[in-house]
């Protein structure tokens, strides 16, 4: 079990990254906060040491993706619908990112993950392959397809 100081350090360093990944998957503030808490609870209970800060960050990203997928698959989520299905704009996303974010959120989860990790977190395709446990060529293909889809949706010319 990790100390309180270690947990506070991890939260201060990686909170934004974990929240954004959770939001990309779950799209609702309350679900994001539940997933966020679960990710850092797993971090606190994880007793093995990390090789580096990059390894620690990659581990947290992987756990966040898995927690979100577990939440989406849960029988409770499939059976229960919320009283109010409102679109809540998260506090950590700026207005100018809104159009791009809406396009990304409309994509398949595999494309959302690679786009976020590549553009927002600055990981290379090789590193993303390691984090998501996929082949490098798969990541390159997903990035290419996601870029083409974004280009078409936004009507712009970018790379």
Tab-separated table of C-alpha atoms in Angstrom:
chain	number	residue	atom	x	y	z
A	1	UNK	CA	0.000	0.000	0.000
A	2	UNK	CA	1.298	3.425	-0.923
A	3	UNK	CA	1.776	6.316	1.474
A	4	UNK	CA	-0.438	9.375	1.528
A	5	UNK	CA	2.400	11.504	0.147
A	6	UNK	CA	2.858	9.160	-2.837
A	7	UNK	CA	-0.868	9.203	-3.540
A	8	UNK	CA	-1.028	13.012	-3.364
A	9	UNK	CA	1.972	13.300	-5.694
A	10	UNK	CA	0.375	10.954	-8.236
A	11	UNK	CA	-2.951	12.773	-8.097
A	12	UNK	CA	-1.276	16.161	-8.549
A	13	UNK	CA	0.745	14.903	-11.525
A	14	UNK	CA	-1.770	12.701	-13.331
A	15	UNK	CA	-5.268	13.833	-12.289
A	16	UNK	CA	-5.936	15.796	-15.465
A	17	UNK	CA	-4.784	12.975	-17.716
A	18	UNK	CA	-6.895	10.369	-15.917
A	19	UNK	CA	-9.979	12.622	-15.904
A	20	UNK	CA	-9.676	13.344	-19.621
A	21	UNK	CA	-9.297	9.675	-20.500
A	22	UNK	CA	-12.293	8.802	-18.340
A	23	UNK	CA	-14.350	11.582	-19.933
A	24	UNK	CA	-13.493	10.397	-23.424
A	25	UNK	CA	-14.967	7.005	-22.532
A	26	UNK	CA	-17.792	7.788	-20.127
A	27	UNK	CA	-18.961	11.284	-21.200
A	28	UNK	CA	-20.730	12.017	-17.886
A	29	UNK	CA	-19.176	13.953	-15.040
A	30	UNK	CA	-20.480	11.666	-12.280
A	31	UNK	CA	-19.201	8.537	-14.017
A	32	UNK	CA	-15.851	10.232	-14.630
A	33	UNK	CA	-15.495	11.038	-10.930
A	34	UNK	CA	-16.370	7.445	-9.959
A	35	UNK	CA	-13.804	6.071	-12.393
A	36	UNK	CA	-11.220	8.619	-11.255
A	37	UNK	CA	-11.593	7.500	-7.653
A	38	UNK	CA	-11.380	3.847	-8.593
A	39	UNK	CA	-8.203	4.392	-10.649
A	40	UNK	CA	-6.410	6.113	-7.798
A	41	UNK	CA	-7.698	3.588	-5.263
A	42	UNK	CA	-6.109	0.868	-7.406
A	43	UNK	CA	-2.936	2.975	-7.502
A	44	UNK	CA	-2.857	3.237	-3.703
A	45	UNK	CA	-3.399	-0.499	-3.295
A	46	UNK	CA	-0.828	-1.404	-5.977
A	47	UNK	CA	2.274	-2.314	-4.001
A	48	UNK	CA	4.817	-2.817	-6.785
A	49	UNK	CA	7.292	-0.070	-7.633
A	50	UNK	CA	7.407	1.589	-11.027
A	51	UNK	CA	10.539	1.758	-13.158
A	52	UNK	CA	10.066	5.455	-13.929
A	53	UNK	CA	7.493	8.248	-14.001
A	54	UNK	CA	6.702	7.318	-17.602
A	55	UNK	CA	5.975	3.736	-16.532
A	56	UNK	CA	3.783	5.010	-13.701
A	57	UNK	CA	1.840	7.287	-16.066
A	58	UNK	CA	1.392	4.508	-18.628
A	59	UNK	CA	0.143	2.201	-15.854
A	60	UNK	CA	-2.413	4.786	-14.723
A	61	UNK	CA	-3.607	5.320	-18.313
A	62	UNK	CA	-4.009	1.575	-18.819
A	63	UNK	CA	-5.915	1.230	-15.535
A	64	UNK	CA	-8.146	4.205	-16.439
A	65	UNK	CA	-9.038	2.659	-19.796
A	66	UNK	CA	-9.785	-0.694	-18.152
A	67	UNK	CA	-11.904	0.862	-15.381
A	68	UNK	CA	-13.929	2.806	-17.950
A	69	UNK	CA	-14.485	-0.274	-20.078
A	70	UNK	CA	-15.561	-2.245	-17.015
A	71	UNK	CA	-18.020	0.500	-16.101
A	72	UNK	CA	-19.450	0.547	-19.619
A	73	UNK	CA	-19.889	-3.243	-19.580
A	74	UNK	CA	-21.490	-3.425	-16.142
A	75	UNK	CA	-25.017	-4.855	-15.996
A	76	UNK	CA	-26.088	-1.926	-13.818
A	77	UNK	CA	-25.221	0.570	-16.541
A	78	UNK	CA	-27.049	-1.431	-19.189
A	79	UNK	CA	-30.239	-1.710	-17.127
A	80	UNK	CA	-30.441	1.750	-15.607
A	81	UNK	CA	-31.025	4.950	-17.495
A	82	UNK	CA	-30.555	8.353	-15.934
A	83	UNK	CA	-33.488	10.626	-15.185
A	84	UNK	CA	-31.872	13.463	-17.022
A	85	UNK	CA	-29.657	12.700	-19.987
A	86	UNK	CA	-28.022	16.076	-20.172
A	87	UNK	CA	-24.828	16.981	-21.913
A	88	UNK	CA	-22.492	18.317	-19.259
A	89	UNK	CA	-19.510	20.324	-20.446
A	90	UNK	CA	-16.565	19.272	-18.291
A	91	UNK	CA	-14.747	21.982	-16.384
A	92	UNK	CA	-11.356	21.017	-17.775
A	93	UNK	CA	-12.169	21.460	-21.464
A	94	UNK	CA	-11.892	24.928	-22.937
A	95	UNK	CA	-14.502	26.306	-25.327
A	96	UNK	CA	-12.282	26.325	-28.424
A	97	UNK	CA	-11.666	22.611	-27.966
A	98	UNK	CA	-15.425	21.957	-28.024
A	99	UNK	CA	-15.939	21.282	-31.731
A	100	UNK	CA	-12.904	19.052	-31.977
A	101	UNK	CA	-13.865	17.253	-28.776
A	102	UNK	CA	-17.395	16.593	-30.049
A	103	UNK	CA	-15.955	15.059	-33.206
A	104	UNK	CA	-13.564	12.891	-31.212
A	105	UNK	CA	-16.305	11.781	-28.800
A	106	UNK	CA	-18.397	10.648	-31.764
A	107	UNK	CA	-15.682	8.238	-32.893
A	108	UNK	CA	-15.207	4.613	-31.919
A	109	UNK	CA	-13.391	4.124	-28.583
A	110	UNK	CA	-10.253	2.760	-30.221
A	111	UNK	CA	-9.898	5.952	-32.263
A	112	UNK	CA	-10.653	8.190	-29.275
A	113	UNK	CA	-7.927	6.497	-27.246
A	114	UNK	CA	-5.196	6.748	-29.859
A	115	UNK	CA	-6.039	10.353	-30.765
A	116	UNK	CA	-5.993	11.447	-27.144
A	117	UNK	CA	-2.769	9.635	-26.308
A	118	UNK	CA	-1.049	10.819	-29.491
A	119	UNK	CA	-2.093	14.479	-29.577
A	120	UNK	CA	-2.887	15.403	-25.976
A	121	UNK	CA	-0.409	13.240	-24.085
A	122	UNK	CA	2.334	13.243	-26.717
A	123	UNK	CA	2.928	9.502	-26.850
A	124	UNK	CA	4.387	7.949	-29.981
A	125	UNK	CA	2.564	5.170	-31.793
A	126	UNK	CA	5.077	2.654	-30.412
A	127	UNK	CA	4.387	3.803	-26.843
A	128	UNK	CA	0.623	3.743	-27.424
A	129	UNK	CA	0.919	0.177	-28.687
A	130	UNK	CA	2.585	-0.766	-25.416
A	131	UNK	CA	-0.012	1.029	-23.300
A	132	UNK	CA	-3.018	-0.420	-25.146
A	133	UNK	CA	-1.431	-3.840	-25.677
A	134	UNK	CA	-1.882	-3.679	-29.451
A	135	UNK	CA	0.498	-4.125	-32.378
A	136	UNK	CA	2.326	-1.032	-33.626
A	137	UNK	CA	0.860	-1.344	-37.109
A	138	UNK	CA	-2.634	-1.454	-35.625
A	139	UNK	CA	-1.988	1.845	-33.845
A	140	UNK	CA	-0.642	3.433	-37.038
A	141	UNK	CA	-3.745	2.248	-38.910
A	142	UNK	CA	-6.103	3.568	-36.229
A	143	UNK	CA	-4.312	6.924	-36.167
A	144	UNK	CA	-4.509	7.210	-39.934
A	145	UNK	CA	-8.204	6.333	-40.026
A	146	UNK	CA	-8.994	8.663	-37.129
A	147	UNK	CA	-7.146	11.560	-38.800
A	148	UNK	CA	-9.042	10.989	-42.045
A	149	UNK	CA	-12.362	10.875	-40.201
A	150	UNK	CA	-11.553	14.085	-38.308
A	151	UNK	CA	-10.495	15.787	-41.501
A	152	UNK	CA	-13.779	14.837	-43.111
A	153	UNK	CA	-15.880	15.855	-40.080
A	154	UNK	CA	-14.133	19.188	-39.560
A	155	UNK	CA	-13.726	19.932	-43.240
A	156	UNK	CA	-10.195	21.121	-42.691
A	157	UNK	CA	-6.743	20.400	-44.034
A	158	UNK	CA	-4.391	19.299	-41.263
A	159	UNK	CA	-1.889	16.571	-40.373
